Tab-separated table of C-alpha atoms in Angstrom:
chain	number	residue	atom	x	y	z
A	1	MET	CA	88.610	12.535	99.662
A	2	ASP	CA	89.160	15.404	97.316
A	3	GLY	CA	87.321	18.533	96.336
A	4	GLU	CA	86.722	21.766	98.170
A	5	ASP	CA	84.061	20.335	100.487
A	6	SER	CA	86.004	17.257	101.575
A	7	LEU	CA	86.776	18.634	105.053
A	8	VAL	CA	83.114	19.445	105.616
A	9	PHE	CA	82.082	15.949	104.529
A	10	ALA	CA	84.742	14.353	106.726
A	11	MET	CA	83.539	16.349	109.729
A	12	LYS	CA	79.950	15.339	109.038
A	13	ASP	CA	81.015	11.691	108.796
A	14	VAL	CA	82.848	11.886	112.120
A	15	TYR	CA	79.813	13.432	113.799
A	16	ALA	CA	77.436	10.914	112.213
A	17	HIS	CA	79.601	8.056	113.481
A	18	THR	CA	80.291	9.372	117.008
A	19	LYS	CA	77.247	11.582	117.671
A	20	ARG	CA	79.656	13.820	119.578
A	21	PRO	CA	80.129	17.470	118.669
A	22	PHE	CA	83.695	18.658	118.303
A	23	ILE	CA	85.582	21.884	117.798
A	24	ILE	CA	88.408	22.482	115.361
A	25	LEU	CA	90.989	25.072	116.394
A	26	ILE	CA	93.094	26.618	113.676
A	27	ASP	CA	96.284	28.212	114.897
A	28	GLU	CA	97.955	30.579	112.477
A	29	TRP	CA	100.855	31.566	114.760
A	30	ASP	CA	103.356	30.067	112.332
A	31	CYS	CA	102.002	32.283	109.554
A	32	LEU	CA	103.894	35.218	111.076
A	33	PHE	CA	107.131	33.306	110.743
A	34	ARG	CA	106.395	32.268	107.164
A	35	GLU	CA	105.609	35.858	106.188
A	36	TYR	CA	108.786	37.201	107.810
A	37	LYS	CA	111.076	34.201	107.345
A	38	GLN	CA	114.064	36.370	106.370
A	39	ASP	CA	113.522	39.021	109.051
A	40	LYS	CA	114.822	37.612	112.345
A	41	GLU	CA	114.289	40.967	114.088
A	42	VAL	CA	110.558	40.906	113.337
A	43	GLN	CA	110.316	37.265	114.448
A	44	GLU	CA	112.023	38.090	117.740
A	45	SER	CA	109.745	41.087	118.242
A	46	ILE	CA	106.660	38.941	117.646
A	47	SER	CA	107.943	36.234	119.997
A	48	GLN	CA	108.711	38.733	122.755
A	49	SER	CA	105.318	40.456	122.486
A	50	SER	CA	103.480	37.169	123.054
A	51	LYS	CA	105.141	36.513	126.436
């Protein structure tokens, strides 16, 4: 599938086939490490604050 709505269509297809609702969780934790990939001090600070 391609196009901007392909995920929506895929989710509709899954639901149509299974008749079971589902939830998609999107975790952006790694975004912090991509944004600060050169700054190990910031990464450590973020890691420590989540504990």
